[in-house]
Amino acid sequence: MALIRGKVSDLLVEAQAGQLHQRLHEQARFQLEHRVGHGELTSWARSLPVLLNDLADADLGQVEVLLEHKLPHSPKRVDAVLCGTHPSTGEATYVLVELKQWSRAELETADLVYLAGYGQPVLHPVEQVRRYCEYLVDETPALADRPHSVHGVAYLHNARNSGITTLLRYEPTPFGRLFTLDDRAALVEHLRAVLDPDGERDAAREAAEAFLNFRHAPAKPLLDLAAREIREREQFVLLDEQQVAYRTVLNAADKARRANTRTVVIVIGGPGSGKSVIALSLLGDLARRGLKVHHATGSGSFTRTLRKIAGSRNSRVQALFKFFHNYLDAEPRELDVLVCDEAHRIREQSVNRYTKRERRERARPQVDELIEVAWTPVFLLDENQTVRPGELGSEEEITAAARGMGCEVEVVHLAGQFRCGGSAAYDEWVARLLGIAEQPPVSWGEISAGLDDDFRVSSAAGPRELESWLLHQRAEHGGTARLAAGYCWPWSDPVRTEHGRTLVPDVHIGDWARPWNAKPQQRVPDAPESHYWASDERGFGQVGCVYTAQGFEYDWAGVIFGPDFVWRTDRWVAVKSESRDPQVKRADDRQFAALIRNTYKVLLTRGMQGVCVYSTDPETQEFLESMTR
């Protein structure tokens, strides 16, 4: 899990010869899932010789160093992990080191730092290394029993204290201490206090071996914390098939322990059928029972929002929420239970276009990785929410993979839905409108006639009227409102103005224009990050796409049908040339049509109280108006 391992004295010789950063570069070409840029290569060349020289001056030449060590079940890497023994106890000791070349920096908020010339604030380096230490301890049961053996250091080796005055206010802890060029002597003293300068090389080597061979899974202290956190939040009440699914998983997990058998549980349900409520209930209950459990999805927005909600009072709980691709290098049965939410977003493989060909050729299907990592893998899915090429999560695919690996399979179907006002009529209306159901489209008035159905369905004559409808509903009835659209307009990077960075109004319809939600990793003042567009009140005023809406709900949904999906006489036609989604456009014509149909199904089923629709295409708009009467 480290790019390079070696003792300090050997690595220092290599660094002084100008070879260490080149060897790191070569190793990264084979191991990392992204290309190493010039900036990272320069950072290695400038920072590592300084650290290694300081370690040598501390008489720690026998200490073993792991460079660019990947944290378990995470893409994050620690610059260096120092492995040795404690001078007083002789116990294996580990120091995580984050290296920064900064010379000047200012504290912007409690834990964010502003760097001149950098587009957005970054995490305080002490907070960064502290979180790495916490995460490592929480994911490593052997370290959870002795967290005092883990230490964290942030080393700003180019900075004078006068250039980072505000950063020095950060309270030091064993998991995070800050040192600068002015503190070099203090750094040497600290390292000698936690790493034995007289320790035998074999002891340091054994400590490194132990570190690299630790088994990783949620530790009991983390599970206890997660159980309390989830239990103390709003209690989830599971009904009918939801409770059946929940109990099926608990029985499968219990059976795995008693009979040494593996069962894959597949839970199938439409939008709002309670899949995520089941997932979070399972996470809390399994954690309370002391079982090693993770929650994983293939959606960046969904995972990050769950982390923010479930772990808002303690960031350590966020470590239980993963992505499907985090299990590429996992050991078999590391977990008791893996809860895969939004499993229709499982991809063919966890590797990507930056992965070296040799590794890509050895890669397994992603579904195999997810099944292999847990005694009881759980998959919650809706096959009509697949919106990208390469998303393979289906009952058929998962069942075939599970049986091929010798697992039993249990399937639970969820009936009904709790989104869209719990309206079965609306669920049917959407399926018939989009051609998912066998029956032909029918107007809302006809399908809801005589029913006690409070869900509101409407159409608007234009985007301005659509936005006004949302504002009116929000003002009249309260709740949250969002406007979303098919991906038929360009999506520009934010631009700089005299007032700072701002979103570009890319979605143009006549004289009306609004921006898309912010791009991932691009912060813009007064706009939420893309992952929180659906849940942050500042999301109104931007147009969301399927990737920021999927998995979420809001009270009032506005949906713009773009020219990529139009009604012609008696059927829908998908128009690939009108799509601006680079991934979906790579699909063949048949798959493209299915993905676009699913996209609009997702957008139409986000609202809890009502939906209003509009199409940029005149014939489609006429059809939608007739269907919403």
XYZ file of C-alpha atoms in Angstrom:
629
model
C 0.000 0.000 0.000
C 3.072 2.254 -0.120
C 4.869 3.269 -3.306
C 8.321 2.844 -1.736
C 9.565 1.317 1.501
C 13.083 1.607 2.908
C 15.156 2.620 5.906
C 16.026 6.295 6.356
C 19.753 5.934 5.663
C 19.206 4.124 2.355
C 16.486 6.475 1.130
C 18.577 9.523 2.039
C 21.444 8.354 -0.213
C 18.938 7.883 -3.029
C 17.351 11.291 -2.425
C 20.704 13.101 -2.360
C 21.563 11.487 -5.688
C 18.348 12.892 -7.179
C 16.956 9.419 -7.786
C 14.262 8.925 -5.127
C 11.605 11.139 -6.706
C 12.209 9.456 -10.069
C 11.730 6.008 -8.538
C 8.529 7.239 -6.898
C 7.410 8.442 -10.308
C 8.062 5.021 -11.827
C 6.245 3.225 -9.010
C 3.296 5.601 -9.321
C 2.953 4.739 -13.008
C 2.202 1.150 -12.023
C 0.302 1.588 -8.754
C -1.633 4.863 -8.760
C -4.977 5.292 -10.451
C -4.062 8.712 -11.784
C -1.126 10.272 -13.583
C 1.503 12.035 -11.496
C 1.759 15.677 -12.454
C 4.823 17.876 -12.563
C 3.810 19.577 -9.291
C 3.721 16.310 -7.340
C 7.044 15.192 -8.803
C 8.630 18.536 -7.846
C 7.160 18.263 -4.344
C 8.800 14.854 -3.849
C 12.140 16.181 -5.108
C 12.089 19.159 -2.751
C 10.439 17.797 0.386
C 11.708 14.245 0.852
C 15.442 15.096 1.074
C 14.624 17.627 3.828
C 12.602 15.123 5.878
C 15.127 12.299 5.444
C 18.040 14.563 6.356
C 16.238 15.685 9.538
C 15.567 12.050 10.447
C 19.240 11.220 9.937
C 20.245 14.184 12.130
C 17.935 12.760 14.801
C 19.963 9.518 14.633
C 16.906 7.729 13.251
C 18.691 6.199 10.265
C 17.376 2.713 11.093
C 13.719 3.790 11.061
C 11.676 2.317 8.194
C 9.793 4.759 5.966
C 6.709 4.099 3.851
C 6.388 6.752 1.149
C 2.997 7.657 -0.357
C 1.147 5.129 1.775
C -2.494 4.560 0.743
C -5.027 4.591 3.572
C -7.278 1.503 3.749
C -10.513 1.659 1.708
C -9.643 5.185 0.612
C -7.867 6.903 -2.307
C -6.012 9.189 0.127
C -2.252 8.779 0.602
C -0.029 9.862 3.471
C 3.250 11.477 2.378
C 5.301 9.337 4.761
C 4.767 6.842 7.580
C 7.728 6.386 9.947
C 7.884 2.904 11.501
C 9.969 2.171 14.597
C 9.720 1.463 18.301
C 9.021 3.691 21.279
C 12.163 4.493 23.327
C 10.432 3.830 26.660
C 8.074 0.936 25.996
C 9.657 -0.807 23.003
C 6.179 -0.948 21.402
C 5.847 -0.527 17.649
C 5.264 3.170 16.934
C 4.061 4.935 13.790
C 4.364 8.600 12.823
C 2.283 9.912 9.903
C 3.936 12.908 8.215
C 2.355 15.462 5.907
C 4.893 17.635 4.071
C 4.068 21.111 2.775
C 6.260 23.447 0.727
C 4.296 26.505 1.797
C 6.208 29.572 2.924
C 3.198 31.811 3.622
C -0.397 30.946 4.549
C -3.316 32.399 6.493
C -6.064 30.761 8.512
C -9.373 31.607 6.804
C -11.809 29.836 9.145
C -11.506 27.390 12.037
C -9.743 24.724 9.954
C -9.424 26.133 6.405
C -6.298 27.821 5.091
C -5.969 30.423 2.344
C -2.970 30.225 0.017
C -2.222 33.058 -2.402
C -2.719 31.947 -5.993
C -4.732 28.869 -5.040
C -8.319 28.673 -6.287
C -9.985 27.549 -3.068
C -9.176 27.149 0.615
C -7.457 23.954 1.788
C -7.596 22.041 5.039
C -5.211 23.072 7.800
C -2.283 20.597 7.578
C -2.572 19.682 11.266
C -6.268 18.917 10.778
C -5.365 16.923 7.656
C -2.836 14.684 9.385
C -5.008 14.420 12.505
C -7.861 13.074 10.415
C -5.521 10.614 8.687
C -4.407 9.287 12.084
C -7.973 9.041 13.344
C -9.099 7.296 10.186
C -6.232 4.796 10.338
C -6.954 3.942 13.981
C -10.694 3.640 13.333
C -10.146 1.298 10.382
C -7.462 -0.866 12.041
C -8.617 -2.926 15.047
C -5.013 -3.665 16.092
C -4.333 0.082 16.399
C -7.690 0.879 17.995
C -6.503 -1.085 21.027
C -3.409 1.146 21.337
C -4.064 4.525 19.647
C -1.156 6.003 21.639
C 1.187 4.207 19.212
C 0.092 6.505 16.353
C 1.343 10.097 16.007
C 0.836 12.814 13.409
C 3.167 15.563 12.198
C 2.629 18.372 9.678
C 6.007 19.733 8.531
C 6.102 23.080 6.694
C 9.809 22.891 6.007
C 9.993 26.117 3.928
C 7.939 28.283 6.305
C 9.111 30.654 8.993
C 6.736 31.119 11.892
C 6.284 34.755 10.921
C 4.810 33.687 7.560
C 2.128 31.401 9.019
C 1.303 33.134 12.306
C -2.422 32.348 12.269
C -1.795 28.638 11.589
C 0.175 28.339 14.827
C -2.995 28.864 16.859
C -4.110 25.315 16.097
C -4.161 23.231 19.270
C -1.599 20.370 19.039
C -2.615 16.789 19.870
C -0.751 13.470 19.628
C -2.442 12.999 16.251
C -1.433 16.424 14.944
C 1.525 18.741 15.622
C 2.842 21.532 13.437
C 6.533 22.188 12.770
C 8.229 24.769 10.539
C 11.739 25.642 9.430
C 12.102 27.585 12.684
C 11.031 24.494 14.662
C 13.484 22.042 13.126
C 15.188 21.380 16.469
C 11.805 20.834 18.133
C 10.841 18.397 15.371
C 14.029 16.381 15.918
C 13.365 16.341 19.668
C 9.766 15.218 19.161
C 10.715 12.417 16.784
C 13.397 11.144 19.172
C 10.795 11.144 21.955
C 8.462 8.777 20.073
C 10.945 6.791 17.930
C 13.927 5.038 19.514
C 17.186 6.279 17.957
C 18.978 3.276 19.435
C 16.444 0.740 18.254
C 17.561 -2.273 16.306
C 16.909 -2.282 12.592
C 15.080 -5.594 12.905
C 12.634 -3.977 15.340
C 11.846 -1.158 12.878
C 11.551 -3.655 10.035
C 9.153 -5.809 12.086
C 7.079 -2.731 12.953
C 6.808 -1.875 9.240
C 5.908 -5.477 8.381
C 3.178 -5.465 11.027
C 1.859 -2.140 9.746
C 1.660 -3.363 6.150
C -0.056 -6.594 7.188
C -2.694 -5.143 9.505
C -6.217 -6.284 8.711
C -8.514 -3.327 8.099
C -12.156 -3.009 9.115
C -14.176 -0.634 11.309
C -12.834 -0.850 14.867
C -15.176 -1.302 17.838
C -14.779 2.286 19.167
C -15.867 3.618 15.779
C -18.801 1.217 15.595
C -19.924 2.250 19.097
C -19.702 5.900 18.074
C -21.675 5.311 14.863
C -24.330 3.348 16.737
C -24.830 6.224 19.190
C -24.810 8.823 16.425
C -27.428 7.085 14.306
C -29.541 5.977 17.298
C -29.717 9.529 18.659
C -31.010 10.884 15.382
C -34.589 10.663 14.139
C -35.780 7.095 14.558
C -36.567 5.244 11.354
C -39.832 3.309 11.298
C -39.685 0.409 8.847
C -42.975 -0.827 7.373
C -44.011 -4.089 5.732
C -41.437 -5.165 3.109
C -38.919 -2.699 4.525
C -38.928 -4.624 7.789
C -38.754 -7.900 5.851
C -35.622 -6.689 4.036
C -34.093 -5.443 7.273
C -34.754 -8.732 9.101
C -33.488 -10.766 6.119
C -30.118 -9.013 6.321
C -29.838 -9.468 10.094
C -30.676 -13.176 9.742
C -28.088 -13.582 6.964
C -25.405 -11.879 9.080
C -26.256 -14.103 12.055
C -26.204 -17.213 9.858
C -22.766 -16.266 8.501
C -21.396 -16.286 12.047
C -23.124 -19.506 13.148
C -22.854 -21.653 10.028
C -19.882 -20.125 8.211
C -22.020 -19.520 5.108
C -22.305 -16.455 2.901
C -25.592 -14.973 1.729
C -26.020 -12.094 -0.716
C -29.202 -10.091 -0.060
C -30.697 -8.098 -2.956
C -33.377 -5.503 -2.137
C -35.264 -4.126 -5.149
C -37.524 -1.092 -5.020
C -38.512 1.973 -7.000
C -37.811 5.620 -6.178
C -38.746 6.474 -2.610
C -39.489 2.885 -1.606
C -37.286 3.271 1.462
C -34.042 1.647 0.326
C -31.798 4.236 1.989
C -33.850 4.186 5.198
C -33.252 0.439 5.338
C -29.548 1.002 4.652
C -29.094 3.522 7.465
C -31.160 1.449 9.894
C -28.929 -1.539 9.132
C -25.784 0.524 9.581
C -26.859 1.668 13.033
C -28.121 -1.710 14.235
C -25.172 -3.713 12.916
C -22.752 -1.224 14.487
C -24.558 -1.604 17.829
C -24.069 -5.363 17.568
C -20.323 -4.841 17.089
C -20.307 -6.147 13.505
C -17.829 -4.684 11.037
C -20.007 -2.799 8.566
C -19.599 -0.205 5.821
C -22.149 1.696 3.719
C -21.093 2.188 0.085
C -22.547 3.832 -3.022
C -21.421 4.750 -6.521
C -22.676 8.328 -6.179
C -20.314 11.060 -4.995
C -23.185 13.403 -4.104
C -25.122 10.764 -2.203
C -22.153 9.436 -0.220
C -20.865 12.870 0.742
C -24.320 14.026 1.826
C -24.799 10.932 3.984
C -21.367 11.547 5.512
C -22.363 15.115 6.282
C -25.750 14.173 7.774
C -24.891 10.994 9.687
C -21.511 12.259 10.842
C -22.256 15.930 11.396
C -21.602 15.731 15.138
C -18.514 13.569 14.831
C -16.508 13.379 11.630
C -15.124 9.946 12.523
C -18.512 8.384 11.691
C -18.062 9.599 8.112
C -15.403 6.920 7.623
C -18.135 4.257 7.450
C -19.488 5.749 4.200
C -17.492 4.531 1.200
C -17.547 4.357 -2.581
C -17.827 1.155 -4.582
C -14.315 1.569 -6.009
C -12.730 1.693 -2.523
C -12.553 -2.113 -2.360
C -10.194 -2.674 -5.289
C -7.383 -3.881 -2.995
C -9.462 -5.147 -0.069
C -8.878 -8.509 1.572
C -11.597 -11.197 1.416
C -14.155 -10.999 4.225
C -12.659 -7.892 5.831
C -16.226 -6.901 6.752
C -19.153 -8.707 8.295
C -21.649 -6.711 6.229
C -21.297 -4.322 3.293
C -24.471 -2.331 2.541
C -24.371 -1.239 -1.128
C -26.936 1.523 -1.588
C -27.872 2.759 -5.086
C -26.424 -0.547 -6.352
C -27.772 0.091 -9.856
C -24.669 2.321 -10.163
C -22.202 -0.571 -9.848
C -19.725 -0.282 -12.698
C -17.982 -2.908 -14.782
C -14.663 -2.427 -12.964
C -13.134 -0.186 -10.284
C -10.144 0.740 -12.452
C -10.273 3.840 -14.617
C -8.664 5.241 -17.761
C -5.530 6.266 -15.852
C -4.884 2.760 -14.532
C -1.949 1.029 -16.187
C -2.839 -1.589 -18.780
C -1.121 -4.378 -16.830
C -3.280 -3.722 -13.778
C -6.427 -3.192 -15.830
C -5.949 -6.608 -17.416
C -5.838 -8.192 -13.952
C -8.868 -6.283 -12.637
C -11.986 -8.155 -11.527
C -15.597 -7.060 -12.040
C -16.562 -4.478 -9.424
C -19.499 -6.594 -8.260
C -17.053 -9.434 -7.472
C -14.974 -7.082 -5.307
C -18.071 -5.964 -3.395
C -19.226 -9.541 -2.801
C -15.757 -10.774 -1.850
C -15.072 -8.148 0.842
C -17.955 -9.119 3.175
C -19.541 -12.175 4.721
C -22.964 -10.668 3.976
C -23.063 -8.266 1.008
C -26.335 -6.327 0.655
C -27.410 -4.638 -2.582
C -30.262 -2.101 -2.681
C -31.217 -1.118 -6.224
C -33.728 0.163 -8.776
C -32.906 -1.107 -12.257
C -34.739 1.845 -13.854
C -32.315 4.355 -12.351
C -29.253 3.357 -14.390
C -28.227 6.622 -16.075
C -24.658 6.058 -17.324
C -23.013 3.568 -19.687
C -21.130 0.885 -17.791
C -23.546 0.841 -14.829
C -24.316 -2.859 -14.444
C -26.116 -3.205 -11.110
C -29.094 -5.507 -11.704
C -30.671 -8.510 -10.010
C -29.464 -10.757 -12.835
C -25.830 -9.542 -12.766
C -25.523 -9.644 -8.974
C -27.212 -13.047 -8.675
C -24.946 -14.580 -11.320
C -21.821 -13.176 -9.659
C -22.940 -14.294 -6.182
C -23.714 -17.864 -7.232
C -20.487 -18.018 -9.182
C -18.678 -17.275 -5.908
C -20.582 -19.932 -3.965
C -22.969 -17.600 -2.138
C -26.630 -18.103 -1.382
C -28.946 -15.366 -2.701
C -32.084 -13.881 -1.133
C -34.186 -11.265 -2.941
C -36.709 -8.891 -1.324
C -39.024 -6.700 -3.428
C -40.257 -3.453 -1.870
C -43.818 -2.428 -2.689
C -45.057 1.145 -2.836
C -43.100 4.307 -2.325
C -42.751 7.067 0.245
C -41.501 9.802 -2.083
C -43.961 11.686 -4.348
C -46.418 11.845 -1.461
C -46.590 8.070 -1.359
C -48.749 8.315 -4.494
C -49.084 4.973 -6.271
C -51.049 6.819 -8.967
C -48.131 9.128 -9.692
C -45.720 6.185 -9.778
C -47.909 4.565 -12.437
C -48.373 7.873 -14.289
C -44.585 8.346 -14.642
C -44.038 4.753 -15.791
C -46.743 5.083 -18.435
C -45.717 8.611 -19.465
C -42.133 7.549 -20.208
C -42.985 4.224 -21.826
C -41.534 2.133 -18.993
C -44.881 0.436 -18.351
C -46.658 -1.612 -21.015
C -49.817 0.522 -20.831
C -49.939 3.729 -22.921
C -49.581 7.221 -21.377
C -52.610 8.603 -19.594
C -53.408 12.071 -18.260
C -52.901 12.797 -14.578
C -56.537 13.802 -14.160
C -57.712 10.469 -15.568
C -55.416 8.287 -13.494
C -55.975 10.185 -10.225
C -59.736 10.668 -10.629
C -61.659 9.558 -7.573
C -58.509 8.982 -5.555
C -57.682 10.776 -2.330
C -54.347 11.905 -3.776
C -52.750 15.155 -2.630
C -49.765 14.991 -4.979
C -49.774 17.931 -7.407
C -48.871 17.525 -11.084
C -48.690 20.514 -13.388
C -47.012 21.893 -16.507
C -45.641 25.345 -17.241
C -45.614 27.344 -20.466
C -41.932 28.242 -20.129
C -38.923 28.111 -17.806
C -39.805 31.413 -16.157
C -43.320 30.140 -15.404
C -41.848 26.873 -14.135
C -39.584 28.749 -11.721
C -42.543 30.901 -10.603
C -44.594 27.757 -9.905
C -41.832 26.452 -7.635
C -41.552 29.768 -5.798
C -45.324 29.924 -5.324
C -45.530 26.372 -3.944
C -42.678 27.039 -1.578
C -44.236 30.284 -0.346
C -47.765 28.840 -0.091
C -47.042 25.400 1.341
C -43.443 25.590 2.588
C -40.722 23.045 1.985
C -37.827 22.856 -0.450
C -37.896 23.348 -4.212
C -35.394 22.530 -6.961
C -35.265 22.923 -10.720
C -33.511 20.169 -12.709
C -33.034 19.482 -16.410
C -31.711 17.004 -18.919
C -28.012 17.488 -19.721
C -28.540 19.446 -22.971
C -26.493 22.593 -22.337
C -22.743 23.114 -21.845
C -21.379 23.139 -18.297
C -18.730 25.832 -17.944
C -16.133 26.331 -15.241
C -16.814 29.267 -12.894
C -15.407 32.591 -14.064
C -13.667 35.319 -12.106
C -15.261 38.753 -11.868
C -14.438 41.796 -9.788
C -16.670 40.293 -7.089
C -14.995 36.856 -7.119
C -15.774 33.516 -8.744
C -19.277 33.104 -10.175
C -21.271 30.442 -12.010
C -21.915 30.856 -15.742
C -25.613 30.924 -16.808
C -25.225 28.067 -19.309
C -28.854 26.898 -19.413
C -30.302 29.315 -22.003
C -33.936 29.040 -23.089
C -35.051 32.116 -25.005
C -34.291 35.152 -22.848
C -34.182 33.042 -19.653
C -30.849 31.752 -18.367
C -29.646 30.034 -15.208
C -26.396 28.311 -14.219
C -25.956 24.613 -13.612
C -25.065 23.621 -10.070
C -21.370 24.073 -9.214
C -18.918 21.524 -10.568
C -17.349 19.004 -8.180
C -14.295 20.335 -6.332
C -15.011 23.921 -7.507
C -16.230 26.148 -4.715
C -18.164 29.287 -5.571
C -19.348 31.885 -3.031
C -23.086 31.775 -2.272
C -23.535 28.428 -4.048
C -23.384 24.985 -2.444
C -20.805 22.431 -3.531
C -22.225 20.145 -6.227
C -22.662 17.255 -3.775
C -25.003 19.366 -1.609
C -27.087 21.051 -4.327
C -30.181 19.026 -3.424
C -29.823 19.414 0.348
C -28.449 22.975 0.739
C -31.034 25.783 0.655
C -28.712 27.786 -1.634
C -29.329 25.211 -4.401
C -32.430 27.066 -5.604
C -31.480 29.361 -8.482
C -29.200 26.799 -10.124
C -30.335 24.023 -12.434
C -29.486 20.550 -11.184
C -28.668 17.549 -13.351
C -29.384 13.861 -12.767
C -26.025 13.315 -11.043
C -26.776 15.848 -8.306
C -30.468 14.918 -7.970
C -30.243 11.114 -7.924
C -30.715 9.630 -4.474
C -32.237 12.825 -3.033
C -35.662 14.290 -2.523
C -37.174 17.744 -2.146
C -40.770 18.898 -1.730
C -41.350 20.598 -5.074
C -39.673 19.409 -8.282
C -39.414 21.371 -11.503
C -38.254 19.352 -14.539
C -37.098 20.739 -17.881
C -37.223 18.217 -20.722
C -34.433 19.160 -23.119
C -34.175 18.404 -26.849
C -32.433 15.077 -26.078
C -35.817 13.394 -25.380
C -38.786 14.441 -27.493
C -42.287 13.138 -28.229
C -43.070 12.414 -31.887
C -46.693 11.515 -32.723
C -47.045 8.437 -30.505
C -43.615 7.655 -29.063
C -40.525 9.074 -27.408
C -37.402 9.678 -29.480
C -33.938 10.012 -27.906
C -31.730 12.457 -29.814
C -28.065 11.769 -29.116
C -26.828 14.864 -30.993
C -28.633 17.115 -28.486
C -26.977 15.606 -25.415
C -24.047 17.375 -23.760
C -23.242 14.440 -21.473
C -19.888 13.071 -22.721
C -20.290 9.732 -20.940
C -23.844 8.977 -22.055
C -23.088 9.959 -25.658
C -20.589 7.084 -25.842
C -23.475 4.586 -25.560
C -24.950 2.970 -28.672
C -28.317 4.270 -29.851
C -30.395 1.643 -28.034
C -28.566 2.046 -24.738
C -28.590 5.844 -25.087
C -32.404 5.814 -25.373
C -32.733 3.668 -22.228
C -30.341 5.869 -20.242
C -32.108 9.100 -21.226
C -35.488 7.572 -20.335
C -34.120 6.601 -16.914
C -32.644 10.093 -16.488
C -36.041 11.736 -16.793
C -37.595 9.088 -14.536
C -35.090 10.056 -11.837
C -35.789 13.780 -12.280
C -39.574 13.272 -12.214
C -39.492 11.244 -8.989
C -37.587 13.590 -6.663
C -40.579 15.621 -5.443
C -42.392 14.811 -2.198
C -45.432 17.044 -2.727
C -45.572 17.965 -6.389
C -43.947 18.297 -9.789
C -44.161 20.746 -12.661
C -42.838 19.958 -16.162
C -41.833 21.913 -19.264
C -40.194 20.946 -22.569
C -38.096 23.102 -24.868
C -39.574 21.181 -27.825
C -43.041 22.447 -28.969
C -44.540 19.019 -29.818
C -43.275 17.521 -26.578
C -44.572 20.525 -24.628
C -48.027 20.049 -26.155
C -47.943 16.362 -25.167
C -46.855 17.163 -21.571
C -49.622 19.744 -21.236
C -52.191 17.131 -22.286
C -50.754 14.610 -19.824
C -50.845 16.969 -16.823
C -54.492 18.011 -17.136
